[in-house]
Amino acid sequence: MLYLLVFLPLMVFLARRETTLLVQLSVLVPFLGLLLAPFLLGTAAGPFRLDGVGLFYLLLTDLIYGLVALFARGYFPREEAWRFYWAGALFLASAHGAYLAHNLGVLWIFVEGSTLASALLVYHKGGARALEATWKYLMLGSVGIAMGLIGVILVYALVGGVTLDWGEVRSLVGEANPEGLKVAFALLLVGFGTKVGLFPLQAWLPDAHAEAPGPASALLSGTLLNVAFYALLRYTALMQAAGLFPFASGLLLAFGLLSLVFGAWFLFGQREYKRLLAYSSMEHMGLAVFALGLGLPWLALFHTLAHSLSKTLAFLGASGILALSHAKEVGRVGGLVLHTPALGVPFTLSLAALGGLPPFPLFFAEFKAVEVAMKSPWLGVLYLVGLGLAFAGLLYPMAQMGFGQGKPLRGRGLDLWLLWVLLLLLLLLGVLPPVEVFKALEVVLWKP
């Protein structure tokens, strides 16, 4: 049955190029995944095993993919919709495989597979700029993931070449050479960190988001980044099991802070709102890595959930703005809350959520991280400076696009009700954060 979850997304190809059937299958497949996966928790088959953390990310991916696939039916012209749904099916299959993989080698294969599949989403429109963005994404992603492969091979060698099963490796790393494990983790952090979008490895991120169609950007930011972050979670847990978490923590905190501060700094002066959202992804993945470096895996998991839902809402809102206004620049869009509230209210509130304002869940995640970070004053101060910069960088776009001068947007129908569904989910998570659930998930990774 675990193999069924991997191949289930490929059912979309049965629709060929029939748009209506493509939409139906693209929504049905993640829905079936949502129903089936909880019953397979704890089961194993070959290199696959579904534990709590894998189930969490698989369900999150299916939820977001289903909503994006439904939104995309009103976004893409009929003659090009098949390209999005076909590439999306390949990506979803790769993401499922990564979250089910309990073998570190198989995990690497599916992470690389998600890179190749998502490149098709970036190149969707074609043209010179899309080709350049896709080439940059593939080159940087492939070089990074190659470094990750060296790290995987090194871990395999350090445990005696016995196994790559994650559970078995976790029980063996305590006897491995600690200096070798430090080198392996550094390679893995740089390798998977490239795909997560950590500074200074993020060069592909803004171009990919700027050129990909809006629903594809929602998938890239809301689900793709989590695939590589999931791999980092697994390897950080290995370092903790080996008694080397202080070393791993130093690297994670450094990369997290750099990504936060520079991602926030890059928000200033961004003319295009999709590039703005891309740098916001860099900032928030830095925050998730920072939480992991603090020794709070549960908070890192919660942060990626809050970010995924917030960024999916933001990019779907940006898709609607671009489709109805044909304007990419922040300064050419205004008054959305007053003139087009069905679109403007959830989009503007998504920027508020990304800025860390209450009652949204990212406020809760950032506040919890501050509580721990302030035990080291310089660390806490740098963290707060980064948060302040990020909020300030989003303030003008939020004010201009939500309340600035503009005119009503009218055009072809889009499923804007989906934005309100995402907004409701965010508000529920912010008001009632399921902390105990995430602390239970932490037990899967962290040895007491």
GROMACS .gro file of C-alpha atoms in nm:
model
  448
    1MET     CA    1   0.000   0.000   0.000
    2LEU     CA    2   0.292   0.236   0.058
    3TYR     CA    3   0.394   0.187  -0.302
    4LEU     CA    4   0.041   0.287  -0.401
    5LEU     CA    5   0.093   0.625  -0.234
    6VAL     CA    6   0.405   0.680  -0.446
    7PHE     CA    7   0.240   0.593  -0.777
    8LEU     CA    8  -0.106   0.732  -0.702
    9PRO     CA    9  -0.025   1.083  -0.836
   10LEU     CA   10   0.062   0.934  -1.176
   11MET     CA   11  -0.307   0.853  -1.227
   12VAL     CA   12  -0.334   1.207  -1.362
   13PHE     CA   13  -0.172   1.092  -1.686
   14LEU     CA   14  -0.480   0.880  -1.756
   15ALA     CA   15  -0.661   1.204  -1.842
   16ARG     CA   16  -0.416   1.279  -2.124
   17ARG     CA   17  -0.496   1.639  -2.226
   18GLU     CA   18  -0.862   1.653  -2.130
   19THR     CA   19  -0.872   1.957  -1.904
   20THR     CA   20  -1.185   1.869  -1.708
   21LEU     CA   21  -1.062   1.519  -1.631
   22LEU     CA   22  -0.716   1.653  -1.546
   23VAL     CA   23  -0.864   1.884  -1.285
   24GLN     CA   24  -1.083   1.610  -1.140
   25LEU     CA   25  -0.797   1.362  -1.110
   26SER     CA   26  -0.556   1.627  -0.977
   27VAL     CA   27  -0.799   1.703  -0.693
   28LEU     CA   28  -0.903   1.342  -0.637
   29VAL     CA   29  -0.549   1.204  -0.607
   30PRO     CA   30  -0.438   1.418  -0.308
   31PHE     CA   31  -0.781   1.364  -0.151
   32LEU     CA   32  -0.728   0.987  -0.173
   33GLY     CA   33  -0.380   1.036  -0.028
   34LEU     CA   34  -0.527   1.229   0.265
   35LEU     CA   35  -0.770   0.945   0.332
   36LEU     CA   36  -0.529   0.656   0.282
   37ALA     CA   37  -0.208   0.776   0.449
   38PRO     CA   38  -0.329   0.784   0.815
   39PHE     CA   39  -0.422   0.415   0.793
   40LEU     CA   40  -0.067   0.331   0.681
   41LEU     CA   41   0.107   0.501   0.974
   42GLY     CA   42   0.371   0.269   1.116
   43THR     CA   43   0.371   0.031   0.819
   44ALA     CA   44   0.684  -0.058   0.621
   45ALA     CA   45   0.753  -0.196   0.274
   46GLY     CA   46   1.106  -0.225   0.138
   47PRO     CA   47   1.282   0.110   0.169
   48PHE     CA   48   0.957   0.283   0.265
   49ARG     CA   49   0.813   0.337   0.610
   50LEU     CA   50   0.559   0.594   0.721
   51ASP     CA   51   0.617   0.753   1.061
   52GLY     CA   52   0.453   1.053   1.223
   53VAL     CA   53   0.682   1.319   1.073
   54GLY     CA   54   0.654   1.174   0.722
   55LEU     CA   55   0.276   1.154   0.761
   56PHE     CA   56   0.258   1.518   0.872
   57TYR     CA   57   0.443   1.647   0.567
   58LEU     CA   58   0.263   1.411   0.330
   59LEU     CA   59  -0.078   1.529   0.451
   60LEU     CA   60   0.030   1.894   0.434
   61THR     CA   61   0.157   1.847   0.078
   62ASP     CA   62  -0.163   1.675  -0.034
   63LEU     CA   63  -0.381   1.943   0.123
   64ILE     CA   64  -0.192   2.227  -0.045
   65TYR     CA   65  -0.165   2.044  -0.377
   66GLY     CA   66  -0.539   1.975  -0.385
   67LEU     CA   67  -0.625   2.341  -0.317
   68VAL     CA   68  -0.374   2.466  -0.576
   69ALA     CA   69  -0.497   2.217  -0.838
   70LEU     CA   70  -0.853   2.337  -0.781
   71PHE     CA   71  -0.752   2.703  -0.808
   72ALA     CA   72  -0.553   2.636  -1.125
   73ARG     CA   73  -0.863   2.527  -1.321
   74GLY     CA   74  -0.970   2.892  -1.351
   75TYR     CA   75  -0.618   3.025  -1.399
   76PHE     CA   76  -0.472   2.837  -1.695
   77PRO     CA   77  -0.611   2.848  -2.048
   78ARG     CA   78  -0.736   2.506  -2.160
   79GLU     CA   79  -0.457   2.463  -2.413
   80GLU     CA   80  -0.180   2.489  -2.151
   81ALA     CA   81  -0.342   2.344  -1.839
   82TRP     CA   82  -0.212   1.994  -1.916
   83ARG     CA   83   0.149   2.108  -1.880
   84PHE     CA   84   0.087   2.228  -1.525
   85TYR     CA   85  -0.107   1.919  -1.415
   86TRP     CA   86   0.139   1.673  -1.571
   87ALA     CA   87   0.441   1.841  -1.410
   88GLY     CA   88   0.248   1.871  -1.086
   89ALA     CA   89   0.173   1.498  -1.086
   90LEU     CA   90   0.544   1.417  -1.124
   91PHE     CA   91   0.628   1.655  -0.842
   92LEU     CA   92   0.361   1.511  -0.612
   93ALA     CA   93   0.488   1.157  -0.676
   94SER     CA   94   0.842   1.268  -0.587
   95ALA     CA   95   0.724   1.441  -0.268
   96HIS     CA   96   0.528   1.133  -0.163
   97GLY     CA   97   0.835   0.917  -0.221
   98ALA     CA   98   1.056   1.148  -0.013
   99TYR     CA   99   0.820   1.147   0.285
  100LEU     CA  100   0.779   0.770   0.271
  101ALA     CA  101   1.150   0.695   0.226
  102HIS     CA  102   1.311   0.548   0.536
  103ASN     CA  103   1.631   0.477   0.347
  104LEU     CA  104   1.869   0.773   0.322
  105GLY     CA  105   1.974   0.683  -0.032
  106VAL     CA  106   1.614   0.656  -0.151
  107LEU     CA  107   1.536   0.985   0.023
  108TRP     CA  108   1.814   1.153  -0.176
  109ILE     CA  109   1.676   1.008  -0.502
  110PHE     CA  110   1.328   1.146  -0.442
  111VAL     CA  111   1.458   1.487  -0.331
  112GLU     CA  112   1.649   1.507  -0.659
  113GLY     CA  113   1.338   1.384  -0.842
  114SER     CA  114   1.136   1.670  -0.694
  115THR     CA  115   1.399   1.911  -0.833
  116LEU     CA  116   1.364   1.776  -1.185
  117ALA     CA  117   0.984   1.768  -1.173
  118SER     CA  118   0.952   2.120  -1.032
  119ALA     CA  119   1.186   2.252  -1.303
  120LEU     CA  120   0.906   2.177  -1.549
  121LEU     CA  121   0.678   2.401  -1.343
  122VAL     CA  122   0.932   2.685  -1.357
  123TYR     CA  123   0.966   2.654  -1.735
  124HIS     CA  124   0.589   2.636  -1.787
  125LYS     CA  125   0.555   2.958  -1.989
  126GLY     CA  126   0.869   2.906  -2.197
  127GLY     CA  127   1.079   3.188  -2.337
  128ALA     CA  128   1.429   3.319  -2.269
  129ARG     CA  129   1.367   3.439  -1.912
  130ALA     CA  130   1.193   3.117  -1.809
  131LEU     CA  131   1.477   2.915  -1.963
  132GLU     CA  132   1.736   3.118  -1.774
  133ALA     CA  133   1.548   3.078  -1.444
  134THR     CA  134   1.505   2.702  -1.502
  135TRP     CA  135   1.870   2.657  -1.595
  136LYS     CA  136   1.985   2.846  -1.285
  137TYR     CA  137   1.750   2.641  -1.068
  138LEU     CA  138   1.868   2.310  -1.213
  139MET     CA  139   2.237   2.398  -1.197
  140LEU     CA  140   2.237   2.531  -0.842
  141GLY     CA  141   1.998   2.263  -0.721
  142SER     CA  142   2.194   1.983  -0.884
  143VAL     CA  143   2.531   2.105  -0.754
  144GLY     CA  144   2.381   2.136  -0.407
  145ILE     CA  145   2.217   1.797  -0.416
  146ALA     CA  146   2.544   1.645  -0.545
  147MET     CA  147   2.715   1.775  -0.231
  148GLY     CA  148   2.432   1.617  -0.036
  149LEU     CA  149   2.502   1.286  -0.210
  150ILE     CA  150   2.865   1.302  -0.097
  151GLY     CA  151   2.735   1.354   0.256
  152VAL     CA  152   2.504   1.052   0.225
  153ILE     CA  153   2.790   0.833   0.102
  154LEU     CA  154   3.011   0.955   0.386
  155VAL     CA  155   2.745   0.871   0.645
  156TYR     CA  156   2.712   0.525   0.489
  157ALA     CA  157   3.087   0.472   0.514
  158LEU     CA  158   3.104   0.599   0.873
  159VAL     CA  159   2.850   0.340   0.993
  160GLY     CA  160   3.057   0.065   0.837
  161GLY     CA  161   2.874   0.036   0.506
  162VAL     CA  162   2.610  -0.172   0.682
  163THR     CA  163   2.286   0.011   0.608
  164LEU     CA  164   2.121   0.333   0.497
  165ASP     CA  165   1.798   0.267   0.685
  166TRP     CA  166   1.739   0.582   0.890
  167GLY     CA  167   1.638   0.400   1.208
  168GLU     CA  168   1.934   0.164   1.195
  169VAL     CA  169   2.177   0.444   1.113
  170ARG     CA  170   2.047   0.641   1.411
  171SER     CA  171   2.132   0.349   1.638
  172LEU     CA  172   2.484   0.318   1.488
  173VAL     CA  173   2.603   0.680   1.459
  174GLY     CA  174   2.701   0.693   1.824
  175GLU     CA  175   2.995   0.468   1.739
  176ALA     CA  176   3.093   0.650   1.420
  177ASN     CA  177   3.391   0.884   1.386
  178PRO     CA  178   3.264   1.223   1.514
  179GLU     CA  179   3.492   1.433   1.293
  180GLY     CA  180   3.372   1.245   0.987
  181LEU     CA  181   3.009   1.300   1.089
  182LYS     CA  182   3.075   1.673   1.125
  183VAL     CA  183   3.212   1.688   0.770
  184ALA     CA  184   2.916   1.485   0.641
  185PHE     CA  185   2.662   1.711   0.812
  186ALA     CA  186   2.828   2.025   0.676
  187LEU     CA  187   2.804   1.881   0.323
  188LEU     CA  188   2.442   1.778   0.379
  189LEU     CA  189   2.348   2.118   0.518
  190VAL     CA  190   2.500   2.301   0.221
  191GLY     CA  191   2.353   2.047  -0.022
  192PHE     CA  192   1.995   2.039   0.102
  193GLY     CA  193   2.021   2.400   0.219
  194THR     CA  194   2.062   2.506  -0.143
  195LYS     CA  195   1.719   2.367  -0.219
  196VAL     CA  196   1.571   2.505   0.104
  197GLY     CA  197   1.685   2.849  -0.016
  198LEU     CA  198   1.925   2.935   0.266
  199PHE     CA  199   2.162   3.230   0.226
  200PRO     CA  200   2.397   3.247   0.037
  201LEU     CA  201   2.263   2.956  -0.168
  202GLN     CA  202   1.929   3.112  -0.262
  203ALA     CA  203   2.016   3.266  -0.602
  204TRP     CA  204   1.771   3.040  -0.788
  205LEU     CA  205   1.475   3.126  -0.568
  206PRO     CA  206   1.361   3.475  -0.681
  207ASP     CA  207   1.405   3.402  -1.053
  208ALA     CA  208   1.220   3.070  -1.029
  209HIS     CA  209   0.924   3.231  -0.853
  210ALA     CA  210   0.919   3.531  -1.085
  211GLU     CA  211   0.898   3.313  -1.398
  212ALA     CA  212   0.682   3.027  -1.275
  213PRO     CA  213   0.304   3.075  -1.305
  214GLY     CA  214   0.136   3.172  -0.979
  215PRO     CA  215  -0.008   2.829  -0.885
  216ALA     CA  216   0.334   2.674  -0.955
  217SER     CA  217   0.497   2.931  -0.726
  218ALA     CA  218   0.249   2.830  -0.456
  219LEU     CA  219   0.366   2.469  -0.492
  220LEU     CA  220   0.734   2.568  -0.498
  221SER     CA  221   0.713   2.773  -0.181
  222GLY     CA  222   0.439   2.586   0.002
  223THR     CA  223   0.558   2.229  -0.061
  224LEU     CA  224   0.890   2.199  -0.249
  225LEU     CA  225   1.101   2.376   0.015
  226ASN     CA  226   0.962   2.141   0.278
  227VAL     CA  227   1.095   1.836   0.093
  228ALA     CA  228   1.457   1.945   0.139
  229PHE     CA  229   1.388   2.072   0.491
  230TYR     CA  230   1.250   1.729   0.577
  231ALA     CA  231   1.583   1.574   0.477
  232LEU     CA  232   1.765   1.825   0.700
  233LEU     CA  233   1.538   1.726   0.989
  234ARG     CA  234   1.638   1.361   0.947
  235TYR     CA  235   2.011   1.433   0.939
  236THR     CA  236   1.995   1.676   1.230
  237ALA     CA  237   1.827   1.397   1.429
  238LEU     CA  238   2.122   1.172   1.342
  239MET     CA  239   2.364   1.432   1.477
  240GLN     CA  240   2.159   1.456   1.796
  241ALA     CA  241   2.164   1.078   1.833
  242ALA     CA  242   2.543   1.082   1.790
  243GLY     CA  243   2.584   1.343   2.067
  244LEU     CA  244   2.699   1.605   1.814
  245PHE     CA  245   2.402   1.839   1.822
  246PRO     CA  246   2.607   2.135   1.959
  247PHE     CA  247   2.811   2.130   1.636
  248ALA     CA  248   2.503   2.095   1.417
  249SER     CA  249   2.329   2.366   1.619
  250GLY     CA  250   2.604   2.618   1.550
  251LEU     CA  251   2.578   2.568   1.175
  252LEU     CA  252   2.198   2.572   1.175
  253LEU     CA  253   2.180   2.889   1.383
  254ALA     CA  254   2.435   3.063   1.160
  255PHE     CA  255   2.261   2.970   0.833
  256GLY     CA  256   1.920   3.045   0.986
  257LEU     CA  257   2.020   3.392   1.106
  258LEU     CA  258   2.194   3.480   0.780
  259SER     CA  259   1.889   3.372   0.581
  260LEU     CA  260   1.658   3.569   0.811
  261VAL     CA  261   1.859   3.892   0.803
  262PHE     CA  262   1.951   3.890   0.433
  263GLY     CA  263   1.610   3.760   0.326
  264ALA     CA  264   1.450   4.045   0.520
  265TRP     CA  265   1.698   4.297   0.375
  266PHE     CA  266   1.621   4.182   0.019
  267LEU     CA  267   1.252   4.257   0.075
  268PHE     CA  268   1.328   4.629   0.056
  269GLY     CA  269   1.310   4.778  -0.289
  270GLN     CA  270   1.153   4.475  -0.459
  271ARG     CA  271   0.936   4.607  -0.739
  272GLU     CA  272   0.765   4.279  -0.828
  273TYR     CA  273   0.541   4.125  -0.564
  274LYS     CA  274   0.622   3.767  -0.664
  275ARG     CA  275   0.993   3.827  -0.613
  276LEU     CA  276   0.905   3.987  -0.281
  277LEU     CA  277   0.725   3.668  -0.177
  278ALA     CA  278   1.023   3.460  -0.293
  279TYR     CA  279   1.257   3.645  -0.057
  280SER     CA  280   0.998   3.605   0.216
  281SER     CA  281   1.029   3.228   0.162
  282MET     CA  282   1.404   3.254   0.212
  283GLU     CA  283   1.349   3.447   0.534
  284HIS     CA  284   1.095   3.202   0.677
  285MET     CA  285   1.289   2.890   0.590
  286GLY     CA  286   1.577   3.058   0.772
  287LEU     CA  287   1.346   3.096   1.072
  288ALA     CA  288   1.255   2.726   1.057
  289VAL     CA  289   1.624   2.628   1.039
  290PHE     CA  290   1.695   2.865   1.329
  291ALA     CA  291   1.424   2.694   1.540
  292LEU     CA  292   1.581   2.358   1.456
  293GLY     CA  293   1.920   2.495   1.564
  294LEU     CA  294   1.770   2.598   1.898
  295GLY     CA  295   1.690   2.230   1.958
  296LEU     CA  296   1.315   2.276   1.899
  297PRO     CA  297   1.218   2.036   1.620
  298TRP     CA  298   0.850   2.066   1.713
  299LEU     CA  299   0.868   2.442   1.658
  300ALA     CA  300   1.050   2.398   1.326
  301LEU     CA  301   0.771   2.163   1.214
  302PHE     CA  302   0.504   2.409   1.324
  303HIS     CA  303   0.682   2.697   1.152
  304THR     CA  304   0.695   2.510   0.819
  305LEU     CA  305   0.322   2.437   0.849
  306ALA     CA  306   0.238   2.802   0.918
  307HIS     CA  307   0.468   2.922   0.642
  308SER     CA  308   0.334   2.674   0.386
  309LEU     CA  309  -0.027   2.779   0.440
  310SER     CA  310   0.059   3.151   0.453
  311LYS     CA  311   0.274   3.140   0.142
  312THR     CA  312   0.022   2.930  -0.053
  313LEU     CA  313  -0.242   3.190   0.030
  314ALA     CA  314  -0.008   3.473  -0.072
  315PHE     CA  315   0.094   3.319  -0.405
  316LEU     CA  316  -0.260   3.220  -0.499
  317GLY     CA  317  -0.365   3.575  -0.417
  318ALA     CA  318  -0.077   3.706  -0.630
  319SER     CA  319  -0.194   3.476  -0.910
  320GLY     CA  320  -0.536   3.634  -0.899
  321ILE     CA  321  -0.391   3.985  -0.897
  322LEU     CA  322  -0.170   3.912  -1.197
  323ALA     CA  323  -0.451   3.741  -1.389
  324LEU     CA  324  -0.693   4.030  -1.336
  325SER     CA  325  -0.458   4.331  -1.349
  326HIS     CA  326  -0.174   4.204  -1.574
  327ALA     CA  327   0.060   4.407  -1.351
  328LYS     CA  328   0.364   4.250  -1.183
  329GLU     CA  329   0.483   4.556  -0.992
  330VAL     CA  330   0.376   4.650  -0.640
  331GLY     CA  331   0.333   5.015  -0.735
  332ARG     CA  332   0.083   4.937  -1.013
  333VAL     CA  333  -0.161   4.757  -0.782
  334GLY     CA  334  -0.358   4.930  -0.508
  335GLY     CA  335  -0.684   4.951  -0.318
  336LEU     CA  336  -0.748   4.578  -0.326
  337VAL     CA  337  -0.919   4.570   0.014
  338LEU     CA  338  -1.165   4.843  -0.085
  339HIS     CA  339  -1.222   4.767  -0.453
  340THR     CA  340  -1.179   4.388  -0.475
  341PRO     CA  341  -1.232   4.258  -0.121
  342ALA     CA  342  -1.284   3.893  -0.218
  343LEU     CA  343  -0.923   3.893  -0.338
  344GLY     CA  344  -0.773   4.189  -0.153
  345VAL     CA  345  -0.867   4.099   0.205
  346PRO     CA  346  -0.714   3.748   0.213
  347PHE     CA  347  -0.407   3.859   0.014
  348THR     CA  348  -0.337   4.158   0.239
  349LEU     CA  349  -0.388   3.944   0.549
  350SER     CA  350  -0.147   3.686   0.406
  351LEU     CA  351   0.121   3.958   0.404
  352ALA     CA  352   0.028   4.042   0.762
  353ALA     CA  353   0.065   3.673   0.850
  354LEU     CA  354   0.406   3.656   0.681
  355GLY     CA  355   0.505   3.971   0.871
  356GLY     CA  356   0.447   3.783   1.196
  357LEU     CA  357   0.143   3.974   1.318
  358PRO     CA  358  -0.105   3.819   1.563
  359PRO     CA  359  -0.337   3.628   1.562
  360PHE     CA  360  -0.161   3.433   1.286
  361PRO     CA  361   0.046   3.120   1.363
  362LEU     CA  362   0.380   3.264   1.247
  363PHE     CA  363   0.353   3.516   1.533
  364PHE     CA  364   0.322   3.227   1.778
  365ALA     CA  365   0.618   3.043   1.619
  366GLU     CA  366   0.841   3.350   1.622
  367PHE     CA  367   0.745   3.437   1.981
  368LYS     CA  368   0.831   3.087   2.104
  369ALA     CA  369   1.169   3.104   1.929
  370VAL     CA  370   1.240   3.444   2.087
  371GLU     CA  371   1.176   3.299   2.434
  372VAL     CA  372   1.455   3.046   2.385
  373ALA     CA  373   1.689   3.266   2.179
  374MET     CA  374   1.693   3.536   2.448
  375LYS     CA  375   1.882   3.297   2.679
  376SER     CA  376   2.178   3.413   2.470
  377PRO     CA  377   2.132   3.792   2.449
  378TRP     CA  378   2.332   3.849   2.129
  379LEU     CA  379   2.144   3.567   1.957
  380GLY     CA  380   1.811   3.706   2.069
  381VAL     CA  381   1.899   4.059   1.958
  382LEU     CA  382   2.005   3.946   1.610
  383TYR     CA  383   1.687   3.742   1.581
  384LEU     CA  384   1.469   4.038   1.679
  385VAL     CA  385   1.654   4.267   1.437
  386GLY     CA  386   1.585   4.020   1.156
  387LEU     CA  387   1.217   3.999   1.247
  388GLY     CA  388   1.193   4.377   1.258
  389LEU     CA  389   1.354   4.411   0.916
  390ALA     CA  390   1.120   4.149   0.771
  391PHE     CA  391   0.811   4.324   0.901
  392ALA     CA  392   0.933   4.662   0.778
  393GLY     CA  393   1.010   4.515   0.434
  394LEU     CA  394   0.653   4.390   0.399
  395LEU     CA  395   0.487   4.702   0.538
  396TYR     CA  396   0.493   4.918   0.221
  397PRO     CA  397   0.371   4.641  -0.017
  398MET     CA  398   0.092   4.555   0.231
  399ALA     CA  399  -0.016   4.919   0.260
  400GLN     CA  400   0.015   4.998  -0.112
  401MET     CA  401  -0.150   4.688  -0.251
  402GLY     CA  402  -0.417   4.667   0.015
  403PHE     CA  403  -0.504   5.032   0.074
  404GLY     CA  404  -0.320   5.246  -0.183
  405GLN     CA  405  -0.467   5.411  -0.490
  406GLY     CA  406  -0.605   5.166  -0.740
  407LYS     CA  407  -0.910   5.058  -0.933
  408PRO     CA  408  -1.144   4.758  -0.914
  409LEU     CA  409  -1.020   4.443  -1.083
  410ARG     CA  410  -1.258   4.258  -1.307
  411GLY     CA  411  -1.199   3.965  -1.538
  412ARG     CA  412  -1.238   3.592  -1.580
  413GLY     CA  413  -1.364   3.390  -1.288
  414LEU     CA  414  -1.123   3.250  -1.032
  415ASP     CA  415  -1.199   3.029  -0.732
  416LEU     CA  416  -1.127   3.303  -0.480
  417TRP     CA  417  -1.319   3.118  -0.208
  418LEU     CA  418  -1.013   2.895  -0.174
  419LEU     CA  419  -0.820   3.195  -0.040
  420TRP     CA  420  -1.075   3.230   0.237
  421VAL     CA  421  -1.044   2.861   0.323
  422LEU     CA  422  -0.668   2.905   0.367
  423LEU     CA  423  -0.721   3.222   0.567
  424LEU     CA  424  -0.961   3.040   0.800
  425LEU     CA  425  -0.708   2.758   0.851
  426LEU     CA  426  -0.440   3.014   0.941
  427LEU     CA  427  -0.663   3.188   1.192
  428LEU     CA  428  -0.755   2.857   1.357
  429LEU     CA  429  -0.387   2.759   1.384
  430GLY     CA  430  -0.300   3.100   1.525
  431VAL     CA  431  -0.572   3.100   1.788
  432LEU     CA  432  -0.547   2.729   1.876
  433PRO     CA  433  -0.191   2.613   1.796
  434PRO     CA  434  -0.174   2.231   1.840
  435VAL     CA  435   0.150   2.237   2.038
  436GLU     CA  436   0.107   1.895   2.196
  437VAL     CA  437   0.061   1.733   1.856
  438PHE     CA  438   0.391   1.876   1.734
  439LYS     CA  439   0.572   1.783   2.053
  440ALA     CA  440   0.450   1.428   1.998
  441LEU     CA  441   0.595   1.439   1.646
  442GLU     CA  442   0.926   1.558   1.789
  443VAL     CA  443   0.960   1.228   1.977
  444VAL     CA  444   0.984   1.048   1.640
  445LEU     CA  445   1.303   1.241   1.563
  446TRP     CA  446   1.466   1.330   1.892
  447LYS     CA  447   1.621   1.082   2.131
  448PRO     CA  448   1.559   1.182   2.496
   0.00000   0.00000   0.00000
